[in-house]
mmCIF file of C-alpha atoms in Angstrom:
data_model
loop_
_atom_site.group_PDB
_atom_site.id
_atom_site.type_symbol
_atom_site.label_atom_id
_atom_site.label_comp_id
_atom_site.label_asym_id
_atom_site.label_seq_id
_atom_site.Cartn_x
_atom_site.Cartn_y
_atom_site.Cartn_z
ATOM 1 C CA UNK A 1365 114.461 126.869 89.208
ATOM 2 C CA UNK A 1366 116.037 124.297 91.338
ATOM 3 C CA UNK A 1367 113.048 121.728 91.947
ATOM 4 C CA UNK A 1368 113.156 121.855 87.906
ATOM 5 C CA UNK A 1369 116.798 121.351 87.257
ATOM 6 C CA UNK A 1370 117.005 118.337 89.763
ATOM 7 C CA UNK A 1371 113.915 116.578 88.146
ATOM 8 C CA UNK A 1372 115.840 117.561 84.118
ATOM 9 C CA UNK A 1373 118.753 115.690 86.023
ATOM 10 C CA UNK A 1374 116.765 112.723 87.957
ATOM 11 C CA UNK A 1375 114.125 111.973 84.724
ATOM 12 C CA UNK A 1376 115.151 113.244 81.738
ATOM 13 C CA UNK A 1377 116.411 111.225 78.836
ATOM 14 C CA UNK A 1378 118.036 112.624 76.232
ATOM 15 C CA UNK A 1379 117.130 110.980 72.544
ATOM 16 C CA UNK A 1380 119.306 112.985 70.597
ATOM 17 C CA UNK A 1381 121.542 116.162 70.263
ATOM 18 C CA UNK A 1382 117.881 117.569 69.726
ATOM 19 C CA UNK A 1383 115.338 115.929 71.661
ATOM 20 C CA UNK A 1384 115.134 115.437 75.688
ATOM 21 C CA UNK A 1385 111.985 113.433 76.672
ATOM 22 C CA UNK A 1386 110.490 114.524 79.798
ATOM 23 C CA UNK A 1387 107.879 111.951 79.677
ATOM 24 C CA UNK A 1388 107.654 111.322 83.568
ATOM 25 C CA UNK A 1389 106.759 114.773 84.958
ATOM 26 C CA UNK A 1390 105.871 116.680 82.270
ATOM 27 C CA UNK A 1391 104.933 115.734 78.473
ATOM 28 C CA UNK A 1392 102.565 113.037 79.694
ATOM 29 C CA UNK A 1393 102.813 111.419 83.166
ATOM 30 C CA UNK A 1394 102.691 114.936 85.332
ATOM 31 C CA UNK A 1395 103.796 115.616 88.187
ATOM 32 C CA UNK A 1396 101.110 118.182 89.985
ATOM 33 C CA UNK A 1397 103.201 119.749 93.111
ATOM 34 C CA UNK A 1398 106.146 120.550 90.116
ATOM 35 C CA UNK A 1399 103.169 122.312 87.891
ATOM 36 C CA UNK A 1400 102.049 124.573 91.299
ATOM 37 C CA UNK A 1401 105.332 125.471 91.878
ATOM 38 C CA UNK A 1402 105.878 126.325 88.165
ATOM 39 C CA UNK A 1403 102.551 128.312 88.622
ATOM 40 C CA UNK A 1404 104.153 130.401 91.608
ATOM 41 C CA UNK A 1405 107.869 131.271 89.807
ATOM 42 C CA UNK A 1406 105.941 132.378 86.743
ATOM 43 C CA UNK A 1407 103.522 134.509 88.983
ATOM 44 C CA UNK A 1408 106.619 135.677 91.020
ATOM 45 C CA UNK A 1409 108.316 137.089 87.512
ATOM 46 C CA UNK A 1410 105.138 137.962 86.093
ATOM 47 C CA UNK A 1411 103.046 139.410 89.037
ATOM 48 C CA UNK A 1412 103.925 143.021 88.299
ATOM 49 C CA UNK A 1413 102.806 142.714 84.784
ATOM 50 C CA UNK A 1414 99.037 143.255 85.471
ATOM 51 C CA UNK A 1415 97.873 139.943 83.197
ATOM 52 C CA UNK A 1416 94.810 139.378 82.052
ATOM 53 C CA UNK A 1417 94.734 136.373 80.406
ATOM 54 C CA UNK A 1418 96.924 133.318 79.990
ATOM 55 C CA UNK A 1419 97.999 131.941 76.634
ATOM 56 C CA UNK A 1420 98.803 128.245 75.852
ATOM 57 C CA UNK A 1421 98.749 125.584 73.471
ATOM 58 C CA UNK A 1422 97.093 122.019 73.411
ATOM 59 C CA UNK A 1423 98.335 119.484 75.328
ATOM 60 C CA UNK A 1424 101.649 119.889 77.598
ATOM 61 C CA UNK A 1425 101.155 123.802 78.057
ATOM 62 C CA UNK A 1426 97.826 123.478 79.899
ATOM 63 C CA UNK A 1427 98.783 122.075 83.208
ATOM 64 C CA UNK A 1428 101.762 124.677 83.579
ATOM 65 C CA UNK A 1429 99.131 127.423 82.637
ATOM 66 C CA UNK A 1430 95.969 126.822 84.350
ATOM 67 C CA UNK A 1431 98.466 126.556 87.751
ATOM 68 C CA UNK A 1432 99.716 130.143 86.352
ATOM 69 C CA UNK A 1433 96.368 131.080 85.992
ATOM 70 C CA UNK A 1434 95.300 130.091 89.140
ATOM 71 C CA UNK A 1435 98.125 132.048 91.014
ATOM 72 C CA UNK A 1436 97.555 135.220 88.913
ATOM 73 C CA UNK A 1437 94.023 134.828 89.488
ATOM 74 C CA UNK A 1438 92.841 135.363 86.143
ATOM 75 C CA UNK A 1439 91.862 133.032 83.259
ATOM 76 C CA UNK A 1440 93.388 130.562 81.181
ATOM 77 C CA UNK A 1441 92.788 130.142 77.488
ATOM 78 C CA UNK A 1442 94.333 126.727 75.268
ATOM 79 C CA UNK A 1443 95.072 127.035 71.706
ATOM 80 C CA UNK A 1444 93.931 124.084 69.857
ATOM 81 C CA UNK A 1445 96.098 122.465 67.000
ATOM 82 C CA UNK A 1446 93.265 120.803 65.803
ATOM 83 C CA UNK A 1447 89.821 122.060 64.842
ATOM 84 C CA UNK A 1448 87.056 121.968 66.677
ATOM 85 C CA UNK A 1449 83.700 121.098 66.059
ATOM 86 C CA UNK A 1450 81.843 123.790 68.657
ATOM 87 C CA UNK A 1451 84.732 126.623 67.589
ATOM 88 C CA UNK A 1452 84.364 127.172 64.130
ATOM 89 C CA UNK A 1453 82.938 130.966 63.790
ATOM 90 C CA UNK A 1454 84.963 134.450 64.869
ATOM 91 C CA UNK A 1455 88.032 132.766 65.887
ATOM 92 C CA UNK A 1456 91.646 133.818 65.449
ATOM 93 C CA UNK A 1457 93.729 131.665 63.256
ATOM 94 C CA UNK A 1458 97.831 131.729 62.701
ATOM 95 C CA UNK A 1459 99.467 128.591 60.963
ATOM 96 C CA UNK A 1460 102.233 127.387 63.207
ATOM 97 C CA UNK A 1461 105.032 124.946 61.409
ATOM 98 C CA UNK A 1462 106.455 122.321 64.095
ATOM 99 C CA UNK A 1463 110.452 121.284 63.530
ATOM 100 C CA UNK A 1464 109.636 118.322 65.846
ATOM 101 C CA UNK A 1465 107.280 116.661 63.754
ATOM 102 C CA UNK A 1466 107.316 118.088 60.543
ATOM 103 C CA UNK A 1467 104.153 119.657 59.807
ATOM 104 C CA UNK A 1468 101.994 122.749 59.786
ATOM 105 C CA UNK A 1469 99.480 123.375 62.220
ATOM 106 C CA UNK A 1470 96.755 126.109 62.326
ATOM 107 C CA UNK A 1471 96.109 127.217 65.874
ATOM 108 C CA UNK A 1472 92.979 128.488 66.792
ATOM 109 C CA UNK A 1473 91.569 130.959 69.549
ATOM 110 C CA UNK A 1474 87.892 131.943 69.636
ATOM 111 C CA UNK A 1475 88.394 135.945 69.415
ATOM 112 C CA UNK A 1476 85.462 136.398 71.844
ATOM 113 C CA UNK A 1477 88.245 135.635 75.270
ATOM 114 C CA UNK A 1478 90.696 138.154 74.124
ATOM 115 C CA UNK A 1479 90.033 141.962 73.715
ATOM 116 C CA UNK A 1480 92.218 144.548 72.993
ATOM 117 C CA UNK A 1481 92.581 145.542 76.727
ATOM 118 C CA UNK A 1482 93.925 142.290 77.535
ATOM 119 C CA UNK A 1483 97.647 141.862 78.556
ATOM 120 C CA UNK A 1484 98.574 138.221 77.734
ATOM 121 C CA UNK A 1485 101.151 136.046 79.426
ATOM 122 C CA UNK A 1486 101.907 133.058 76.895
ATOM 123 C CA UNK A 1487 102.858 129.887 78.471
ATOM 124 C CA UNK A 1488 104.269 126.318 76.589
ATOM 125 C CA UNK A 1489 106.275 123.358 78.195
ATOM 126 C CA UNK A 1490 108.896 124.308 75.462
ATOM 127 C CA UNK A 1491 111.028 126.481 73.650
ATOM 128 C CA UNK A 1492 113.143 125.614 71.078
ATOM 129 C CA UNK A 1493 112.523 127.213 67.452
ATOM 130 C CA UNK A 1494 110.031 129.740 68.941
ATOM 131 C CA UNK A 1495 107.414 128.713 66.553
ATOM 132 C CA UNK A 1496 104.502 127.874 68.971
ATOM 133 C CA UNK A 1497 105.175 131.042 70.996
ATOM 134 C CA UNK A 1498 105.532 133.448 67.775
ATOM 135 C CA UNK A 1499 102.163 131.954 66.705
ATOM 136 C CA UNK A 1500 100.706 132.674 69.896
ATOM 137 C CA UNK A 1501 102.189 136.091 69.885
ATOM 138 C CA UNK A 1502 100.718 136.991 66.499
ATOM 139 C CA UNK A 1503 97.188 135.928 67.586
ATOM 140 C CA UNK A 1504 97.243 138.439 70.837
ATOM 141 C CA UNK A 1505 98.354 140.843 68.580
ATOM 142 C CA UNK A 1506 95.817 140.302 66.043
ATOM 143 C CA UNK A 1507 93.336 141.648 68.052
ATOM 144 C CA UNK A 1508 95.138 144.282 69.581
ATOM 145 C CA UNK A 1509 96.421 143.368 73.042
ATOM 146 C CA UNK A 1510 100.104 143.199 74.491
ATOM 147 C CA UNK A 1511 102.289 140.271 75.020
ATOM 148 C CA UNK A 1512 103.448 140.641 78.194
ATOM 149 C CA UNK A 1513 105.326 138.616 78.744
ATOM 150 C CA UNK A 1514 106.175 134.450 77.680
ATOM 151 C CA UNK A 1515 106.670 131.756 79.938
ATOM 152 C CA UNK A 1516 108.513 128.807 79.528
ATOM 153 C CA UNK A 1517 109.074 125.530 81.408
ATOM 154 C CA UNK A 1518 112.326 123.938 79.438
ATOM 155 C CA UNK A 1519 114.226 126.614 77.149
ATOM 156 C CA UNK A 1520 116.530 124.688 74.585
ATOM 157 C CA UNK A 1521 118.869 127.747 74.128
ATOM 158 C CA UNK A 1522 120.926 125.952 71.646
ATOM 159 C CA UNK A 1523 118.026 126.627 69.318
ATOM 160 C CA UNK A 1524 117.169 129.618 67.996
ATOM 161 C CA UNK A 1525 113.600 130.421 69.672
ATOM 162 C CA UNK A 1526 114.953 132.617 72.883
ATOM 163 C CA UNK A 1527 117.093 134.918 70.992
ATOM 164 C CA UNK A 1528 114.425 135.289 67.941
ATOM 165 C CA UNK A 1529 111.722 135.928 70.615
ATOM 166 C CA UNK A 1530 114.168 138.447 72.551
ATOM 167 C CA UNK A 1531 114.849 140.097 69.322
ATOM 168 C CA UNK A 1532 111.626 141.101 68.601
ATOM 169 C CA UNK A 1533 110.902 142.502 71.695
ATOM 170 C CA UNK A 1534 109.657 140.136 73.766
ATOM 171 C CA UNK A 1535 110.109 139.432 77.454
ATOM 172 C CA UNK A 1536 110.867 135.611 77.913
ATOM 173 C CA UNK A 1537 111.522 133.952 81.276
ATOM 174 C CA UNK A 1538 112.525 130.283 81.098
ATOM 175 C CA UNK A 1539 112.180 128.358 84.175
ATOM 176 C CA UNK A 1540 115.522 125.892 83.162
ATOM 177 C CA UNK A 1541 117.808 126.910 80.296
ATOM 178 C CA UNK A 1542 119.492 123.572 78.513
ATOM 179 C CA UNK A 1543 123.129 124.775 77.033
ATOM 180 C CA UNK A 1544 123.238 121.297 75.130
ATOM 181 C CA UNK A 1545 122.237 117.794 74.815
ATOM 182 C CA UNK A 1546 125.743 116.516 73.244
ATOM 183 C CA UNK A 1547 126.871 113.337 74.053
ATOM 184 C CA UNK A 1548 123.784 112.146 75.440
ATOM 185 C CA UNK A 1549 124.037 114.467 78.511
ATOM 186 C CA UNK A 1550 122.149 117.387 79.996
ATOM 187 C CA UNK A 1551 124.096 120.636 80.549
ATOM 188 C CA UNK A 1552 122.650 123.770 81.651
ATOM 189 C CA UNK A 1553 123.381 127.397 81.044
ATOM 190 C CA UNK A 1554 125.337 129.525 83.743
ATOM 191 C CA UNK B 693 78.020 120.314 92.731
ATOM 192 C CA UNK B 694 76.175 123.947 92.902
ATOM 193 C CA UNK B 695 79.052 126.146 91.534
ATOM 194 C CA UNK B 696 79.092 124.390 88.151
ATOM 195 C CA UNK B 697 75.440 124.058 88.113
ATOM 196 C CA UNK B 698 75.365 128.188 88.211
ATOM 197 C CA UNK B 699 78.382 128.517 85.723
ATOM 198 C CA UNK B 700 76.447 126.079 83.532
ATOM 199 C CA UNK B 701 73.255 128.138 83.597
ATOM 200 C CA UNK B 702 75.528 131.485 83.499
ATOM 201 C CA UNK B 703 77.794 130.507 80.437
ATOM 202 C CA UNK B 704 76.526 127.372 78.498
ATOM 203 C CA UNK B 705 75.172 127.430 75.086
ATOM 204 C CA UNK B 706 72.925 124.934 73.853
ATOM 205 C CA UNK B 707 74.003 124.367 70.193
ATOM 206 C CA UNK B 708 71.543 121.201 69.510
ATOM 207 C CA UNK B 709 69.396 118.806 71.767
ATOM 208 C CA UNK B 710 72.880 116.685 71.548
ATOM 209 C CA UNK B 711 75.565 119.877 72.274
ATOM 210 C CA UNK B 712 75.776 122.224 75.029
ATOM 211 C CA UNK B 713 79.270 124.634 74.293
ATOM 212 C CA UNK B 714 81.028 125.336 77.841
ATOM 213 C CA UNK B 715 83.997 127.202 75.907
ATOM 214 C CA UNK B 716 84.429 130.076 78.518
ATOM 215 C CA UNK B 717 85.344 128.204 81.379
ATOM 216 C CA UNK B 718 86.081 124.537 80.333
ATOM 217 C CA UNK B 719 86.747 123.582 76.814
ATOM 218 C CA UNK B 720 89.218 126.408 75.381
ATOM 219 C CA UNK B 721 88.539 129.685 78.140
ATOM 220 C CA UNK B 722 89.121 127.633 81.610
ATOM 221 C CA UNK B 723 88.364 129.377 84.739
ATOM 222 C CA UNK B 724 91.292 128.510 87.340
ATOM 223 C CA UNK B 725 89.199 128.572 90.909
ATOM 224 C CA UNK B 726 86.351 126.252 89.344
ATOM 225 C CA UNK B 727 88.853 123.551 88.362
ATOM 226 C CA UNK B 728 90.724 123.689 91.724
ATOM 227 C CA UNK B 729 86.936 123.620 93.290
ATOM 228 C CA UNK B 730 86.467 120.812 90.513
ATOM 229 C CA UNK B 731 89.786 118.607 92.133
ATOM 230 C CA UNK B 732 88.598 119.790 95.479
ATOM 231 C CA UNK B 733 85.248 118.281 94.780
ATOM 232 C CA UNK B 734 86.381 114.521 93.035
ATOM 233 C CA UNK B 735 88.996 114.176 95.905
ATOM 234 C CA UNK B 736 86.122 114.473 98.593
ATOM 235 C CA UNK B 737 84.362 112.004 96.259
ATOM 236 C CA UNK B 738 86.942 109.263 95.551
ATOM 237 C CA UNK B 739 89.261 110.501 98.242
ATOM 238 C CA UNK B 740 88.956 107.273 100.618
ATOM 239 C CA UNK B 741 89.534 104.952 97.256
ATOM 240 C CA UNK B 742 93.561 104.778 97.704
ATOM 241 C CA UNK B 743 94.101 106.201 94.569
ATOM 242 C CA UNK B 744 97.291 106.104 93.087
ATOM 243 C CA UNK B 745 97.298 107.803 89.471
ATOM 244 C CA UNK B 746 95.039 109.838 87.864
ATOM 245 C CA UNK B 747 94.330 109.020 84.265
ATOM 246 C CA UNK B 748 92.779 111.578 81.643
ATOM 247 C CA UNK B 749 93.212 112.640 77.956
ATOM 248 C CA UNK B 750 94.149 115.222 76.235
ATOM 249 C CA UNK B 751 92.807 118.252 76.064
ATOM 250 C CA UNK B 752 90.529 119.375 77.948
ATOM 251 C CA UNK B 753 90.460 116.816 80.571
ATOM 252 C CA UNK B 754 93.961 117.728 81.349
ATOM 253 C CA UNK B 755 92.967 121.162 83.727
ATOM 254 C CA UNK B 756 90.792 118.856 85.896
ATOM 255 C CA UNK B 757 92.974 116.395 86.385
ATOM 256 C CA UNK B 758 96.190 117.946 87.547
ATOM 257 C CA UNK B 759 94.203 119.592 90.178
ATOM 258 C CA UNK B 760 92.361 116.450 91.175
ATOM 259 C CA UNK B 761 96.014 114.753 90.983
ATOM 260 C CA UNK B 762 96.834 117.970 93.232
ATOM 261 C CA UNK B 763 94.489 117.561 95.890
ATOM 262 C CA UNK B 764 95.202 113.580 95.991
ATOM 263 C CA UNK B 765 98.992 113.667 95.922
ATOM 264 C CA UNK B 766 99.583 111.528 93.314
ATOM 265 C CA UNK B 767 100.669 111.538 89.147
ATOM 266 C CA UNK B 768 98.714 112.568 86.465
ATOM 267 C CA UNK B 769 98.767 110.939 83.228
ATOM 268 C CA UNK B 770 97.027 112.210 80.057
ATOM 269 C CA UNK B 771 96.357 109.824 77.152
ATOM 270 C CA UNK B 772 97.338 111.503 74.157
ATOM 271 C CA UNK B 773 94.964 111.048 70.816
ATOM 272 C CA UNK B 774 97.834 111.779 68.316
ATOM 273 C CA UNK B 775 100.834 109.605 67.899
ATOM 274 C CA UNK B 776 103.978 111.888 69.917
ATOM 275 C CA UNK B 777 107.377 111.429 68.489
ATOM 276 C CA UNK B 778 108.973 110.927 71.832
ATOM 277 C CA UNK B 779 106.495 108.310 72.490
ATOM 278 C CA UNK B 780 106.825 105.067 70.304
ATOM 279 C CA UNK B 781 107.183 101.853 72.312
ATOM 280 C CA UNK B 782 105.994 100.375 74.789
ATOM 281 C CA UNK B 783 102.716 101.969 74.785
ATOM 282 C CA UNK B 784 99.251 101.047 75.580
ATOM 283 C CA UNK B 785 97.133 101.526 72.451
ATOM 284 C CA UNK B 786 93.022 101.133 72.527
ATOM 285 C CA UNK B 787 90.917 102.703 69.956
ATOM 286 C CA UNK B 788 88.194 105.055 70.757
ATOM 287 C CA UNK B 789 85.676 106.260 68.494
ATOM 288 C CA UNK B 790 83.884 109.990 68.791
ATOM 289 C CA UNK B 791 80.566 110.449 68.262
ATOM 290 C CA UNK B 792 80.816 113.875 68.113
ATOM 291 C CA UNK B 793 83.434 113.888 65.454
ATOM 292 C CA UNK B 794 82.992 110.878 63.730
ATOM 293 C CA UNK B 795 86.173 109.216 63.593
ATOM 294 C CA UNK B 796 87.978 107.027 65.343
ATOM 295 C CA UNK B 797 91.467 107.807 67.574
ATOM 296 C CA UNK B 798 94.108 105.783 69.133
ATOM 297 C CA UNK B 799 94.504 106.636 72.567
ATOM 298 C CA UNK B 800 98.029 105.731 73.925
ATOM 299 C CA UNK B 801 99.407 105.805 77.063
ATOM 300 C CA UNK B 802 102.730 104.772 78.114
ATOM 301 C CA UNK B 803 103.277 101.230 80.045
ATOM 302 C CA UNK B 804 106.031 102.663 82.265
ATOM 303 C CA UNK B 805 103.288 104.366 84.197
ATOM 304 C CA UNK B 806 101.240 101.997 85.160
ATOM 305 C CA UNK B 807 101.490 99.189 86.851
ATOM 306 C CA UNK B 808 99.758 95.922 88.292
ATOM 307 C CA UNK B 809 99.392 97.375 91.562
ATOM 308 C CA UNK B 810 98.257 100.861 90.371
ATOM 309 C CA UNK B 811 94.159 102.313 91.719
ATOM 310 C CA UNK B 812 93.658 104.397 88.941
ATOM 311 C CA UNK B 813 90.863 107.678 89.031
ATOM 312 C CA UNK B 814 89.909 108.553 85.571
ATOM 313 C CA UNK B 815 88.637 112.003 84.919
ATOM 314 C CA UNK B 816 87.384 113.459 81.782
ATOM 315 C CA UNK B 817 85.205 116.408 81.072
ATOM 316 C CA UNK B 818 82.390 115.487 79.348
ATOM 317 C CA UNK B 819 81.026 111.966 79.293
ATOM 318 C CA UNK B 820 78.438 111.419 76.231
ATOM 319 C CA UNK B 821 78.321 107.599 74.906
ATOM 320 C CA UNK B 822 81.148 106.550 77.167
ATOM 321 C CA UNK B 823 83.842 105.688 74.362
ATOM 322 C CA UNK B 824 86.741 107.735 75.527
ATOM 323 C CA UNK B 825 85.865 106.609 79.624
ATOM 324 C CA UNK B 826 85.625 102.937 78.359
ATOM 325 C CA UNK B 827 88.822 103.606 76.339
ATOM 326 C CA UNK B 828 90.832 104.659 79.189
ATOM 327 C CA UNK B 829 89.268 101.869 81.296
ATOM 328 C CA UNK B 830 90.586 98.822 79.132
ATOM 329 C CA UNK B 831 94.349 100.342 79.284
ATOM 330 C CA UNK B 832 94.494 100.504 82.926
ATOM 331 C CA UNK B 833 93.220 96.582 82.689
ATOM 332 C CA UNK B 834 95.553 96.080 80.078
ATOM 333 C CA UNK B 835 98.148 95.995 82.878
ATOM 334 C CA UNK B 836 96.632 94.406 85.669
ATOM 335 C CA UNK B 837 95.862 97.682 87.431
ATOM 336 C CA UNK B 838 91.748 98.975 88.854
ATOM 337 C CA UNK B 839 89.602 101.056 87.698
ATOM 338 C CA UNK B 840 89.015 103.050 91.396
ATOM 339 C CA UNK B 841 86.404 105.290 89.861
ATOM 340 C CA UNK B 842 85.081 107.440 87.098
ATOM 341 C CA UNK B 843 85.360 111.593 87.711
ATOM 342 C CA UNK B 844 83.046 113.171 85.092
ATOM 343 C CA UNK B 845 83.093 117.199 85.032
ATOM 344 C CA UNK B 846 79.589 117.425 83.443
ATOM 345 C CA UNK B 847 77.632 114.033 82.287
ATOM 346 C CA UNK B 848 75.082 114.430 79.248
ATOM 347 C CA UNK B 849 72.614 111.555 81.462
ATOM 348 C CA UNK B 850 70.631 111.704 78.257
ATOM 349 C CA UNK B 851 73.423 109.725 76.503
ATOM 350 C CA UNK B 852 73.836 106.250 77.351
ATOM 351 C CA UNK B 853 77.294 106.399 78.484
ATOM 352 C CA UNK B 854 76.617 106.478 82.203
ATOM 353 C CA UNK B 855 74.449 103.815 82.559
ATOM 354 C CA UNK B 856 76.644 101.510 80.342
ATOM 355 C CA UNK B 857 79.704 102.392 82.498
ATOM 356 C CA UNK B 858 77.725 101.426 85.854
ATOM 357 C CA UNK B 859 76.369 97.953 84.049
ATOM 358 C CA UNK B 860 79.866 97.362 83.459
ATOM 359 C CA UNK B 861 80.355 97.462 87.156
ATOM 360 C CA UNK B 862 82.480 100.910 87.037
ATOM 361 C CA UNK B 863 81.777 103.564 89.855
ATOM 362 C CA UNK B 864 81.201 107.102 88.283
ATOM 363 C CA UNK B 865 80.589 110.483 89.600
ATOM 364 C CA UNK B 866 79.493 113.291 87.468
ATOM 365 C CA UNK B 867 79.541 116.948 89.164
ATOM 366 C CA UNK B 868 76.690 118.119 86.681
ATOM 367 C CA UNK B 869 74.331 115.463 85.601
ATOM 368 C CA UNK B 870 72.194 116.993 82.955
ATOM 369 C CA UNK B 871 68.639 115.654 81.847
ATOM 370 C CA UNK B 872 68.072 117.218 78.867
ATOM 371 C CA UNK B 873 69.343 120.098 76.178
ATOM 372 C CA UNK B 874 65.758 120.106 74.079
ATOM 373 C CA UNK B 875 64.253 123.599 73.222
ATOM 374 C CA UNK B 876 67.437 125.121 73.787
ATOM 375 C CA UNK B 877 67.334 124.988 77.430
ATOM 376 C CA UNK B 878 69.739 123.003 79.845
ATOM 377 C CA UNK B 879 67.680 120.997 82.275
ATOM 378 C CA UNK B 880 69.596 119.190 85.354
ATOM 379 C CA UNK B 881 68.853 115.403 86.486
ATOM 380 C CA UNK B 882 66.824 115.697 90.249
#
C-alpha cells in the first residue's frame, strides 16, 4: 500500500534494530483519511470472505478496525488487555505474552458477540511475534467460528509472527511488509 | 441525537442507579454506522469552532474520535492510560482518577502534537464526574493551546461532571443526556 509506505518513509523513526515508532499517524497521533483508506484495502482483500465480525485489540487496532468494519458493513469488537469492571461474566479469556514490554496479558472478549456462525477478520496495527493475533485467533476458535482471515497495518517480517501465523493455516494480508530496521533505516520487502 | 437515544433504549443495561452497560455497540461490540453518524453529528456541532486536533483516550473513546477527526479533516490523538515504551519523553502527564474503578491513572500525551496555536475538540464516551474530560483539558493548557469544546457520546447528567465542566467555562455537548438510571430504567434529560 503506497499511501502507507510513503508515510513509514516520511514519519517513521526507527529506535532500534527492533522497534519503529509510528507515533504521528498511527500508535497515538492518527491520521483519519490513512485509517479509511486502510479500511478500504482490507475490505478490497477481504470482501469475498463473507465476515461477520471484526477482531481487534485495545488501543492502536481500533481505529484501523472500526474503518474495516465500517466498509464491510458489519461490526467491530476490541479485545481489552485490561479487565473490565461491566465485563466480568461469560467472557472468553486467552493470556497473551507481549515481547515489547515484557509481560503477560489476559485478553478478554464477552462470548455473547461471537457465535459459532461467525467468520472473523482479526485486525492489529502490528505484527511482529504473532502473539496478539494467535491470542485473538484462539478466542474465535474457542467458540467455534473461523478465522478468516488477519489483517495487518505494519508486518515486521524479520520477526517470526507472519510465517508462524502462515504456518498454521492462516490467511494474513499485511498492508506494508518491513524487511529490516538495520542501521537505523527502513527497508521494505520486494 | 435520536439514533443513540433508540440504540440506548434497544441495547443498554442498567447494572446500578450509577451504571448503564452499552457493550454491544460502544464499549467492547461497536457498531460502525452509529460512530460515523456519531462524527457526523459532533462535526455539525463544533464544526464552525476551527478545530484543529481532536483529543481522546484510550479505549473506547478512540472509535468516536477518528470519525469525528474524519468528518473535520484534522489529527486524532488518543491519550494513553498506561505508560508505552515508545513513548518516554517529552510527554504531557496529568493524573486522572476513576470513579468507577477506583484508582488513579496517568494520562500522557505527547508534546510534539500539540501546540500553542492548536483548537483542540475533546471527545470521550461517557462523561460521569468529569475527571478524565478535565484531565485532557489541563494538557491541552499545558501548552498554550484551547479547549474548542467538549464531545460527549452519552453524559450520565445525574453526575456532576457536566455542570462542573460548564462552571469552568468549557463548552460541552453530549449526544445522549440521561436523567436518571433508578429502578432499572434509563430515563433521558427533556
Amino acid at each position: 500500500m503506497k499511501l502507507l509506505k510513503d508515510k513509514v518513509m516520511a514519519e517513521g523513526i526507527v529506535l532500534s534494530d527492533q522497534v519503529l515508532k509510528v507515533d504521528s499517524f498511527l500508535n497515538h497521533q492518527m491520521d483519519p483519511v490513512l485509517m479509511k483508506e486502510v479500511g478500504a484495502e482490507f475490505t478490497r482483500r477481504f470482501g469475498d470472505e463473507r465476515i461477520t465480525k471484526v477482531l481487534t485489540i485495545e488501543s492502536s487496532g481500533i481505529a484501523p478496525a472500526i474503518m474495516t468494519s465500517l466498509e464491510l458493513g458489519v461490526p467491530m469488537i476490541f479485545a481489552r488487555k485490561h479487565k473490565s469492571l461491566t465485563l466480568r461474566d461469560n467472557i472468553l479469556v486467552e493470556k497473551v505474552y507481549s515481547f515489547t514490554k515484557k509481560e503477560s496479558n489476559e485478553i478478554t472478549v464477552s462470548k455473547k458477540f461471537l457465535s459459532s456462525e461467525d467468520r472473523v477478520l482479526i485486525i492489529d496495527d502490528f505484527l511482529a511475534n504473532g502473539e496478539a493475533a494467535f491470542g485473538l485467533a484462539r478466542i474465535v476458535e474457542q467458540v467455534g467460528a473461523s478465522v478468516a482471515g488477519i489483517g495487518i497495518v505494519i508486518e515486521k517480517s524479520f520477526q517470526p509472527g507472519a510465517g508462524l501465523l502462515n504456518k498454521a493455516g492462516y490467511r494474513v494480508e499485511s498492508l506494508v511488509r518491513i524487511a529490516s530496521l538495520e542501521n537505523g533505516a527502513v527497508s521494505f520487502v520486494d
